[in-house]
Coordinates of C-alpha atoms in Angstrom, one line a residue:
Chain A
M1 CA 113.1 77.4 135.5
D2 CA 114.3 77.2 131.9
I3 CA 112.8 79.9 129.7
A4 CA 115.1 78.8 126.8
A5 CA 113.6 75.3 126.9
V6 CA 110.1 76.7 126.8
R7 CA 111.0 78.9 123.8
R8 CA 112.5 75.9 122.0
Y9 CA 109.4 73.9 122.7
L10 CA 107.0 76.6 121.5
L11 CA 108.9 77.3 118.3
A12 CA 109.1 73.6 117.5
L13 CA 105.3 73.3 118.3
Q14 CA 104.5 76.2 116.0
D15 CA 106.6 74.6 113.2
R16 CA 105.0 71.2 113.7
I17 CA 101.4 72.6 113.7
V18 CA 102.0 74.9 110.7
T19 CA 103.5 72.1 108.7
A20 CA 100.5 69.9 109.3
L21 CA 98.1 72.7 108.6
E22 CA 99.9 73.5 105.3
A23 CA 99.6 69.9 104.3
A24 CA 95.9 69.9 105.0
D25 CA 95.3 73.3 103.3
G26 CA 97.5 72.8 100.3
Q27 CA 98.8 76.4 100.5
A28 CA 101.9 77.6 102.3
F29 CA 101.5 79.9 105.3
V30 CA 103.1 83.3 105.1
R31 CA 106.1 83.6 107.4
D32 CA 106.5 87.1 109.0
A33 CA 109.2 87.5 111.6
W34 CA 109.3 90.6 113.7
T35 CA 111.4 92.3 116.4
R36 CA 110.3 95.1 118.6
P37 CA 112.3 98.3 117.8
P38 CA 115.1 99.0 120.2
G39 CA 114.4 101.7 122.7
E40 CA 110.7 100.7 123.3
R41 CA 109.6 99.7 126.8
L42 CA 108.7 96.2 125.7
Q43 CA 111.5 94.2 123.9
G44 CA 111.1 90.9 122.1
D45 CA 110.5 89.1 118.9
G46 CA 107.9 86.9 117.3
L47 CA 107.1 84.8 114.3
T48 CA 103.6 85.2 112.7
R49 CA 102.5 82.4 110.4
L50 CA 99.3 83.2 108.5
V51 CA 97.2 82.0 105.6
E52 CA 94.5 83.8 103.8
E53 CA 92.3 82.4 101.0
G54 CA 93.9 79.0 101.3
G55 CA 92.4 75.8 100.0
L56 CA 90.9 74.9 103.4
F57 CA 91.3 78.0 105.6
E58 CA 89.8 81.3 104.6
R59 CA 92.0 83.0 107.2
G60 CA 94.0 81.6 110.0
G61 CA 97.3 82.0 111.9
C62 CA 99.6 80.4 114.3
N63 CA 101.8 83.0 116.1
F64 CA 104.8 82.8 118.3
S65 CA 105.8 85.7 120.5
H66 CA 108.3 86.3 123.2
V67 CA 108.4 89.7 125.0
R68 CA 110.4 91.1 127.9
G69 CA 109.5 94.1 130.0
P70 CA 111.1 96.0 132.9
H71 CA 108.0 95.9 135.1
L72 CA 105.0 93.6 135.4
P73 CA 101.8 95.6 134.8
P74 CA 99.9 96.4 138.0
S75 CA 97.0 94.1 137.0
A76 CA 99.4 91.1 137.1
T77 CA 100.6 91.9 140.7
Q78 CA 97.6 93.1 142.5
H79 CA 97.4 89.8 144.4
R80 CA 101.2 89.4 144.6
P81 CA 102.5 92.6 146.1
E82 CA 106.0 91.0 146.6
L83 CA 106.4 91.0 142.8
T84 CA 105.4 94.6 142.2
G85 CA 107.6 96.2 139.6
A86 CA 109.5 93.0 138.8
A87 CA 110.9 92.4 135.3
F88 CA 109.0 89.8 133.3
E89 CA 109.1 87.6 130.2
A90 CA 106.0 86.3 128.4
L91 CA 106.1 83.8 125.6
G92 CA 103.5 81.7 123.9
V93 CA 101.9 80.3 120.7
S94 CA 98.5 81.3 119.8
L95 CA 96.4 79.9 117.0
V96 CA 93.0 80.7 115.4
L97 CA 91.7 79.0 112.2
H98 CA 88.7 80.1 110.2
P99 CA 87.9 77.5 107.5
H100 CA 85.9 78.4 104.3
N101 CA 83.5 75.5 104.7
P102 CA 80.8 76.3 107.3
Y103 CA 80.7 72.6 108.3
V104 CA 84.3 72.8 109.5
P105 CA 84.5 74.5 112.9
T106 CA 86.7 77.4 113.8
V107 CA 89.3 76.5 116.4
H108 CA 91.5 78.3 118.9
M109 CA 94.5 77.0 120.8
N110 CA 97.0 78.9 123.0
V111 CA 99.9 77.9 125.2
R112 CA 101.9 80.5 127.1
M113 CA 104.2 81.1 130.1
L114 CA 104.7 84.3 132.2
A115 CA 107.9 84.6 134.3
A116 CA 108.3 87.3 137.0
L117 CA 112.0 88.0 137.6
P118 CA 112.2 89.9 140.9
E119 CA 115.7 91.2 141.8
G120 CA 117.4 89.2 144.5
A121 CA 114.7 86.6 144.7
E122 CA 113.7 83.4 142.9
P123 CA 111.8 83.8 139.6
V124 CA 108.1 82.8 139.6
T125 CA 106.4 81.2 136.6
W126 CA 102.8 80.7 135.6
F127 CA 101.5 78.8 132.7
G128 CA 98.2 79.1 130.8
G129 CA 96.5 77.9 127.7
G130 CA 93.9 75.6 126.3
M131 CA 91.9 75.0 123.1
D132 CA 88.2 75.4 122.2
L133 CA 86.0 74.7 119.3
T134 CA 83.4 76.9 117.6
P135 CA 81.2 75.0 115.2
Y136 CA 78.7 76.7 112.9
Y137 CA 76.8 73.4 112.4
G138 CA 77.1 71.0 115.3
F139 CA 78.1 67.3 115.1
E140 CA 77.9 65.4 118.4
E141 CA 80.7 63.1 117.2
D142 CA 83.0 66.0 116.6
A143 CA 82.3 67.6 120.0
V144 CA 82.9 64.2 121.7
H145 CA 86.1 63.6 119.9
F146 CA 87.5 67.1 120.7
H147 CA 86.6 66.9 124.4
R148 CA 87.9 63.3 124.7
T149 CA 91.2 64.3 123.2
C150 CA 91.5 67.1 125.7
R151 CA 90.6 64.8 128.6
E152 CA 93.2 62.2 127.5
A153 CA 95.9 64.9 127.2
L154 CA 95.3 66.0 130.8
A155 CA 94.8 62.5 132.3
P156 CA 98.4 62.0 133.3
F157 CA 98.2 65.1 135.5
G158 CA 95.3 63.9 137.6
D159 CA 91.6 63.2 137.1
D160 CA 90.6 66.6 138.4
K161 CA 92.3 68.5 135.6
Y162 CA 89.9 67.9 132.7
P163 CA 86.7 68.7 134.6
R164 CA 88.3 71.8 136.2
F165 CA 89.8 73.1 132.9
K166 CA 86.6 72.2 131.0
R167 CA 84.5 74.3 133.4
W168 CA 87.1 77.1 133.3
C169 CA 86.7 77.1 129.5
D170 CA 82.9 77.2 129.6
D171 CA 83.1 80.2 132.0
Y172 CA 85.8 82.1 130.1
F173 CA 84.6 81.7 126.5
F174 CA 81.1 83.1 127.3
L175 CA 79.5 86.2 125.8
K176 CA 77.8 87.8 128.8
H177 CA 76.1 90.4 126.7
R178 CA 74.4 87.6 124.7
N179 CA 74.2 85.1 127.6
E180 CA 75.7 82.7 125.1
P181 CA 78.8 80.5 125.0
R182 CA 81.2 81.2 122.2
G183 CA 81.2 77.5 121.1
I184 CA 81.2 74.0 122.5
G185 CA 84.2 74.7 124.8
G186 CA 87.2 72.6 125.4
I187 CA 89.8 73.3 128.1
F188 CA 91.3 76.5 129.5
Y189 CA 93.6 77.3 132.4
D190 CA 95.4 80.5 133.5
D191 CA 97.9 81.7 136.2
F192 CA 98.7 78.1 136.7
N193 CA 101.7 77.3 139.0
E194 CA 100.6 74.3 140.9
G195 CA 103.7 72.0 141.2
G196 CA 106.0 74.8 140.0
F197 CA 107.8 75.2 136.6
D198 CA 108.2 71.5 135.8
A199 CA 104.6 70.6 136.3
G200 CA 103.3 73.7 134.5
F201 CA 105.6 73.1 131.5
A202 CA 104.6 69.4 131.3
I203 CA 100.9 70.1 131.3
T204 CA 101.3 72.9 128.8
R205 CA 103.3 70.6 126.5
A206 CA 100.6 68.0 126.8
V207 CA 98.0 70.6 125.6
G208 CA 100.1 71.9 122.7
D209 CA 100.9 68.3 121.6
A210 CA 97.3 67.3 121.6
F211 CA 96.0 70.0 119.3
L212 CA 96.5 68.4 115.9
G213 CA 94.9 65.2 117.0
A214 CA 91.9 67.1 118.5
Y215 CA 91.2 69.2 115.4
L216 CA 92.5 67.5 112.2
P217 CA 90.2 64.5 112.3
I218 CA 87.2 66.8 112.5
V219 CA 88.5 68.8 109.5
E220 CA 88.9 65.6 107.4
R221 CA 85.4 64.5 108.3
R222 CA 83.7 67.8 107.3
R223 CA 85.7 69.5 104.6
G224 CA 84.0 67.6 101.8
L225 CA 80.5 68.5 102.8
P226 CA 78.7 70.6 100.2
Y227 CA 77.4 74.0 101.3
G228 CA 75.8 77.1 99.7
Q229 CA 74.9 80.7 100.5
R230 CA 72.7 79.8 103.4
E231 CA 75.5 78.1 105.3
R232 CA 77.9 80.9 104.4
D233 CA 75.5 83.6 105.7
F234 CA 75.0 81.7 108.9
Q235 CA 78.8 81.3 109.3
A236 CA 79.4 85.0 108.7
Y237 CA 76.7 85.9 111.2
R238 CA 78.1 83.6 113.8
R239 CA 81.6 84.9 113.1
G240 CA 80.3 88.3 114.3
R241 CA 80.0 86.6 117.8
Y242 CA 83.7 85.6 117.5
V243 CA 84.6 89.3 116.9
E244 CA 82.4 90.4 119.8
F245 CA 84.0 88.0 122.2
N246 CA 87.6 88.7 121.2
L247 CA 87.3 92.5 121.2
V248 CA 85.0 92.9 124.2
W249 CA 85.8 90.1 126.6
D250 CA 89.1 88.4 125.7
R251 CA 91.7 89.8 128.2
G252 CA 94.7 89.0 126.0
T253 CA 93.2 90.8 123.0
H254 CA 92.0 93.7 124.9
F255 CA 95.1 94.1 126.9
G256 CA 97.3 93.6 123.9
L257 CA 95.6 96.3 121.8
Q258 CA 95.4 98.8 124.6
S259 CA 99.0 98.3 125.7
G260 CA 100.7 98.6 122.3
G261 CA 101.0 95.0 121.2
R262 CA 101.5 94.1 117.6
T263 CA 98.0 94.8 116.2
E264 CA 98.1 92.7 113.1
S265 CA 99.3 89.7 114.9
I266 CA 96.8 90.1 117.7
L267 CA 94.0 90.5 115.2
M268 CA 95.0 87.4 113.3
S269 CA 92.0 86.0 115.3
M270 CA 89.5 88.2 113.4
P271 CA 87.5 86.3 110.8
P272 CA 87.9 87.2 107.2
L273 CA 84.3 88.3 107.0
A274 CA 81.6 88.9 109.6
Q275 CA 78.0 90.0 109.5
W276 CA 75.6 91.7 111.9
R277 CA 71.8 91.6 111.6
Y278 CA 69.3 93.1 114.1
R279 CA 67.6 90.5 116.4
W280 CA 68.1 87.7 113.9
A281 CA 67.3 84.2 115.0
P282 CA 67.2 80.9 113.1
E283 CA 63.9 79.3 112.2
P284 CA 62.9 76.6 114.8
G285 CA 63.7 73.1 113.7
T286 CA 66.5 74.1 111.3
P287 CA 70.2 73.0 111.7
E288 CA 71.0 76.6 112.6
A289 CA 68.5 76.5 115.5
R290 CA 70.0 73.2 116.6
L291 CA 73.4 74.8 117.0
Y292 CA 71.8 77.0 119.7
S293 CA 69.6 74.4 121.4
D294 CA 71.9 71.4 121.3
F295 CA 75.5 72.7 121.2
L296 CA 75.7 76.2 122.7
V297 CA 74.6 74.8 126.0
P298 CA 76.7 73.4 128.9
R299 CA 77.1 69.7 128.2
D300 CA 79.3 66.9 129.4
W301 CA 80.8 66.0 126.0
A302 CA 83.6 63.6 127.0
Chain B
M1 CA 66.3 121.1 135.3
D2 CA 63.5 119.6 133.3
I3 CA 64.1 116.0 132.3
A4 CA 60.6 115.7 130.7
A5 CA 61.5 118.5 128.3
V6 CA 64.7 116.8 127.3
R7 CA 62.8 113.6 126.8
R8 CA 60.2 115.4 124.6
Y9 CA 63.0 117.0 122.6
L10 CA 64.9 113.7 122.1
L11 CA 61.8 111.8 121.0
A12 CA 60.8 114.6 118.5
L13 CA 64.4 114.7 117.2
Q14 CA 64.4 110.9 116.7
D15 CA 61.1 111.1 114.8
R16 CA 62.2 114.0 112.7
I17 CA 65.5 112.4 111.7
V18 CA 64.0 109.0 111.0
T19 CA 61.3 110.5 108.8
A20 CA 63.9 112.3 106.8
L21 CA 66.1 109.2 106.5
E22 CA 63.1 107.1 105.4
A23 CA 62.3 109.6 102.7
A24 CA 66.0 109.4 101.5
D25 CA 66.1 105.6 101.8
G26 CA 62.6 104.8 100.3
Q27 CA 62.2 102.0 103.0
A28 CA 60.5 102.4 106.3
F29 CA 62.6 101.9 109.4
V30 CA 61.5 99.1 111.8
R31 CA 60.0 100.5 115.1
D32 CA 61.0 98.4 118.1
A33 CA 59.8 99.8 121.5
W34 CA 61.2 98.2 124.6
T35 CA 60.8 98.5 128.4
R36 CA 63.2 97.0 130.9
P37 CA 61.6 94.2 132.9
P38 CA 60.3 95.3 136.4
G39 CA 62.5 94.2 139.2
E40 CA 65.8 94.8 137.5
R41 CA 68.3 97.3 138.9
L42 CA 68.0 99.6 135.9
Q43 CA 64.6 100.7 134.9
G44 CA 63.6 102.5 131.7
D45 CA 62.4 102.3 128.2
G46 CA 63.5 103.0 124.7
L47 CA 62.6 103.1 121.0
T48 CA 64.9 101.4 118.5
R49 CA 64.4 102.5 114.9
L50 CA 66.4 100.4 112.4
V51 CA 66.8 99.7 108.7
E52 CA 68.5 96.8 107.0
E53 CA 68.9 96.2 103.3
G54 CA 67.2 99.6 102.6
G55 CA 67.4 101.4 99.3
L56 CA 70.2 103.7 100.6
F57 CA 71.3 102.2 103.9
E58 CA 72.6 98.7 104.2
R59 CA 72.2 98.9 107.9
G60 CA 71.5 101.8 110.2
G61 CA 69.6 102.8 113.3
C62 CA 68.5 105.8 115.3
N63 CA 67.8 104.8 118.9
F64 CA 66.2 106.6 121.9
S65 CA 66.7 105.3 125.4
H66 CA 65.9 106.6 128.9
V67 CA 67.1 104.6 131.9
R68 CA 66.9 105.3 135.7
G69 CA 69.1 103.6 138.3
P70 CA 69.2 103.7 142.1
H71 CA 73.0 104.5 142.2
L72 CA 75.4 106.1 139.9
P73 CA 78.3 103.7 138.9
P74 CA 81.5 104.4 140.8
S75 CA 83.2 105.5 137.5
A76 CA 80.8 108.4 137.3
T77 CA 81.5 109.8 140.7
Q78 CA 85.2 109.2 141.3
H79 CA 85.8 112.9 140.9
R80 CA 82.5 114.0 142.5
P81 CA 82.4 112.2 145.9
E82 CA 79.4 114.3 147.0
L83 CA 77.3 112.4 144.5
T84 CA 78.4 108.9 145.5
G85 CA 75.5 106.5 145.4
A86 CA 73.0 109.1 144.1
A87 CA 70.1 108.0 141.9
F88 CA 70.4 108.9 138.3
E89 CA 68.6 109.2 135.0
A90 CA 70.3 108.9 131.6
L91 CA 68.6 109.6 128.3
G92 CA 69.7 110.1 124.7
V93 CA 69.4 109.5 121.0
S94 CA 72.2 107.6 119.2
L95 CA 72.5 107.1 115.4
V96 CA 74.8 105.2 113.1
L97 CA 74.2 104.8 109.4
H98 CA 76.1 102.4 107.1
P99 CA 75.1 103.1 103.4
H100 CA 75.4 100.5 100.6
N101 CA 77.3 102.8 98.3
P102 CA 81.0 103.1 99.4
Y103 CA 81.1 106.7 98.1
V104 CA 78.5 107.6 100.8
P105 CA 80.2 108.0 104.2
T106 CA 79.1 106.3 107.4
V107 CA 78.0 108.7 110.0
H108 CA 77.5 108.7 113.8
M109 CA 75.5 111.2 115.9
N110 CA 74.7 111.1 119.6
V111 CA 73.0 113.5 122.0
R112 CA 72.5 112.6 125.7
M113 CA 72.0 113.8 129.2
L114 CA 72.9 112.4 132.6
A115 CA 71.2 113.6 135.7
A116 CA 72.4 112.8 139.2
L117 CA 69.6 113.1 141.8
P118 CA 71.2 113.2 145.3
E119 CA 68.8 113.0 148.2
G120 CA 68.3 116.4 149.9
A121 CA 70.4 118.3 147.4
E122 CA 70.0 119.9 144.0
P123 CA 70.2 117.6 141.0
V124 CA 73.3 117.9 138.8
T125 CA 73.1 117.4 135.0
W126 CA 75.7 116.8 132.3
F127 CA 75.2 116.8 128.6
G128 CA 77.3 115.1 125.9
G129 CA 77.1 114.3 122.3
G130 CA 78.4 115.2 118.8
M131 CA 78.6 113.8 115.3
D132 CA 81.4 112.5 113.2
L133 CA 81.9 111.3 109.6
T134 CA 83.7 108.2 108.4
P135 CA 84.2 108.2 104.6
Y136 CA 85.6 105.3 102.6
Y137 CA 86.5 107.6 99.7
G138 CA 87.3 111.1 100.7
F139 CA 85.8 114.3 99.1
E140 CA 87.2 117.6 100.4
E141 CA 84.0 119.3 99.7
D142 CA 82.0 116.9 101.9
A143 CA 84.5 117.2 104.8
V144 CA 84.3 121.0 104.6
H145 CA 80.5 121.0 104.5
F146 CA 80.3 118.6 107.5
H147 CA 82.7 120.6 109.6
R148 CA 81.3 124.0 108.6
T149 CA 77.8 122.8 109.6
C150 CA 79.1 121.7 113.0
R151 CA 80.9 125.1 113.4
E152 CA 77.8 127.0 112.6
A153 CA 75.7 125.0 115.0
L154 CA 78.0 125.8 117.8
A155 CA 78.7 129.5 116.9
P156 CA 75.9 130.9 119.1
F157 CA 77.6 129.4 122.1
G158 CA 81.0 131.1 121.7
D159 CA 83.8 130.9 119.2
D160 CA 85.8 128.5 121.5
K161 CA 83.2 125.7 121.2
Y162 CA 83.9 124.4 117.7
P163 CA 87.7 124.3 118.0
R164 CA 87.4 122.6 121.4
F165 CA 84.8 120.1 120.4
K166 CA 86.6 119.4 117.1
R167 CA 89.8 118.6 118.9
W168 CA 87.9 116.5 121.5
C169 CA 86.4 114.5 118.6
D170 CA 89.8 113.9 116.9
D171 CA 91.1 112.7 120.3
Y172 CA 88.2 110.5 121.1
F173 CA 87.5 108.8 117.7
F174 CA 91.1 107.5 117.4
L175 CA 92.2 103.9 117.1
K176 CA 95.3 103.9 119.3
H177 CA 96.2 100.3 118.3
R178 CA 96.3 101.5 114.7
N179 CA 97.6 105.0 115.3
E180 CA 94.7 106.0 113.0
P181 CA 91.7 108.3 113.3
R182 CA 88.3 106.6 112.8
G183 CA 87.3 109.1 110.1
I184 CA 87.5 112.8 109.4
G185 CA 86.0 113.8 112.7
G186 CA 83.4 116.4 113.5
I187 CA 82.5 117.4 117.1
F188 CA 82.4 115.7 120.4
Y189 CA 81.8 116.8 124.0
D190 CA 81.1 114.9 127.2
D191 CA 80.5 115.6 130.9
F192 CA 79.5 119.1 129.9
N193 CA 77.8 121.3 132.5
E194 CA 79.3 124.7 131.9
G195 CA 76.4 127.2 132.3
G196 CA 74.2 124.6 133.9
F197 CA 71.2 122.8 132.6
D198 CA 69.8 125.5 130.3
A199 CA 73.1 126.1 128.5
G200 CA 73.8 122.3 128.2
F201 CA 70.4 121.6 126.8
A202 CA 70.6 124.5 124.3
I203 CA 74.0 123.4 122.9
T204 CA 72.7 119.8 122.7
R205 CA 69.6 120.8 120.8
A206 CA 71.8 122.8 118.4
V207 CA 73.9 119.7 117.7
G208 CA 70.8 117.4 117.3
D209 CA 69.1 119.9 115.0
A210 CA 72.2 120.3 112.8
F211 CA 72.5 116.6 112.0
L212 CA 70.3 116.3 108.9
G213 CA 71.8 119.5 107.3
A214 CA 75.3 118.2 107.9
Y215 CA 74.7 114.7 106.4
L216 CA 71.9 114.6 103.9
P217 CA 73.5 117.0 101.3
I218 CA 76.6 114.7 101.3
V219 CA 74.3 111.6 100.7
E220 CA 72.6 113.3 97.8
R221 CA 75.9 114.3 96.2
R222 CA 77.4 110.8 96.4
R223 CA 74.5 108.2 96.3
G224 CA 74.4 108.1 92.5
L225 CA 78.1 107.4 92.0
P226 CA 78.7 104.0 90.3
Y227 CA 80.9 101.5 92.2
G228 CA 82.0 97.9 91.9
Q229 CA 83.5 95.0 93.9
R230 CA 86.8 96.9 94.5
E231 CA 85.0 99.7 96.3
R232 CA 82.8 97.3 98.2
D233 CA 85.9 95.3 99.3
F234 CA 87.6 98.5 100.6
Q235 CA 84.4 99.5 102.4
A236 CA 84.1 96.2 104.1
Y237 CA 87.8 96.3 105.1
R238 CA 87.4 99.8 106.5
R239 CA 84.2 98.8 108.3
G240 CA 86.5 96.4 110.3
R241 CA 88.1 99.5 111.8
Y242 CA 84.6 100.7 112.8
V243 CA 84.0 97.4 114.6
E244 CA 87.4 97.7 116.3
F245 CA 86.8 101.2 117.5
N246 CA 83.4 100.6 118.9
L247 CA 84.1 97.3 120.6
V248 CA 87.6 98.1 121.9
W249 CA 87.6 101.9 122.6
D250 CA 84.1 103.3 122.7
R251 CA 83.2 103.8 126.4
G252 CA 79.5 103.8 125.8
T253 CA 79.5 100.5 123.8
H254 CA 81.9 98.8 126.1
F255 CA 80.2 99.9 129.3
G256 CA 76.8 99.1 127.9
L257 CA 77.7 95.6 126.9
Q258 CA 79.5 94.8 130.1
S259 CA 76.8 96.3 132.4
G260 CA 73.8 94.6 130.9
G261 CA 72.5 97.1 128.4
R262 CA 70.3 96.1 125.5
T263 CA 72.7 94.3 123.3
E264 CA 70.9 94.5 120.0
S265 CA 70.3 98.2 120.4
I266 CA 73.9 98.9 121.4
L267 CA 75.2 96.9 118.5
M268 CA 73.0 98.7 116.0
S269 CA 76.3 100.5 115.4
M270 CA 77.9 97.3 113.9
P271 CA 78.2 97.3 110.1
P272 CA 76.2 94.7 108.1
L273 CA 79.5 93.2 106.8
A274 CA 83.1 93.6 107.8
Q275 CA 86.4 92.2 106.5
W276 CA 89.8 91.6 108.0
R277 CA 93.0 91.0 106.0
Y278 CA 96.6 90.7 107.3
R279 CA 98.8 93.8 106.9
W280 CA 96.8 94.9 103.9
A281 CA 97.5 98.4 102.6
P282 CA 96.2 100.2 99.4
E283 CA 98.5 100.7 96.4
P284 CA 100.2 104.1 96.5
G285 CA 98.5 106.6 94.3
T286 CA 95.0 105.0 94.4
P287 CA 91.9 106.7 95.8
E288 CA 92.1 104.2 98.7
A289 CA 95.6 105.4 99.5
R290 CA 94.4 109.0 99.4
L291 CA 91.9 108.2 102.1
Y292 CA 94.8 107.5 104.5
S293 CA 97.1 110.3 103.2
D294 CA 94.7 113.1 102.8
F295 CA 91.7 112.4 105.0
L296 CA 92.7 110.2 108.0
V297 CA 95.0 113.0 109.2
P298 CA 94.3 115.9 111.5
R299 CA 93.1 118.8 109.3
D300 CA 91.4 122.1 109.8
W301 CA 88.4 121.3 107.6
A302 CA 86.1 124.3 108.4

């Protein structure tokens, strides 16, 4: 296990991604480094990179964080009693981008590692991560490209990985209270330690490295499409679902907010603007209705 | 115990409140009656009354619901093992109003009863409820009026009630992840069965009956104040806090969404529009800064 190598990889990944996003956006991302105050239970540092009112992104961020705590939370050890109370480190990069143009999808990517450091025993590491796409207006070609890129990234680790992680993503990014997927999915994995540290780190690097190739070609294809108030309204309405998922169902967000995480970095995932309307549904036959009928359904995109 | 009497009171209260709100708004509230499909675990019915894009309210609702279930959830009986698995009924009226004008505060009111119906034993009832005010621009006079109305409503039930329920409200409507109250408070009580059914029902009627007198005078004082984009932006930003509280911390919302409640009725509390901005804070000395310094702090308003 080499936490320093993971940290180096994550910081370089964040830098590489933000540099490419800045080039696409035309506006520099804010750089906000933070350190948890000494004396608190959790220690650690992070680097928040964020853009608001950019040329392409209305709001978006790519955050690195690395925290250390004296004891794993009980939720993390209920199936691993031998690790109860062990010290831990958690580090990762998390990204959410909300473009202005409703024809450009919102995207989420996350790669992370958790290490339990029991006294007098070998450390145990788990990796997690993935990426998923949330379009407002669906394009088959974009969904296929995104999923194929995910499949290719996972191909070196066995043919089972993409179908497993694709299903995991569909299951996880699902609004049970709406009976509705958040978007068109992608890949997701968590608590992954098959093959130990080296295998987990390799697969996680593959996911992180694949992100720009999965997303930027879609951005370039859609960013020039003209739109008006109708598309913006639909985007704001659908962003309400993004808020609902992240605040009600996302374990990382919920746990982070309830356990004293850095609120403004966690809520980087919130859209700049969201709308709610009572029992609203799109007119049948419209592009908005096609999002629900053709895209927010389980499909084999790759 | 007389559940039918509680139901009659709640339906009459909803009707009385909605009639007064319609008169203030100038637009009729939608009337949406629902019944849970036969065969589901929970049975029951409800009446959602809702307005969107009204003359006064940008979005708001006043909902009645009455559900029956075969078994109390474990969370409700962990301190009352003798009721484990008992059938139950839950009924209440819940209201949230989001005015257009940022000088008119958002308000929340709720009155409810839970009855456990153990076989071969006496039923047990608990009441809960309260009301609280969330201004965007603070007015001392409004906060004093709201709290004094609450205090007067509770006065017949003992001098201890208002201070207890006021503190309970301050504790409950608090965003721990922001270290910030949701608004200027009011009163809140839960799991209340001191004095049995008659006392609980009486106090709950007093709270419900006090709502219009607590809120409408404030509406009438502020609805004519001119405002512009600056005030609307601040309102939308602050409404983001309302979203965060309800989706992350409010037990009723969270439990309702996770347990298969009627999503569109539960999320009637969502604002029509909400904004998020990274580490935004108002300029010192502005009215927006005074909301934080003078109103979003624990104060003895009455």
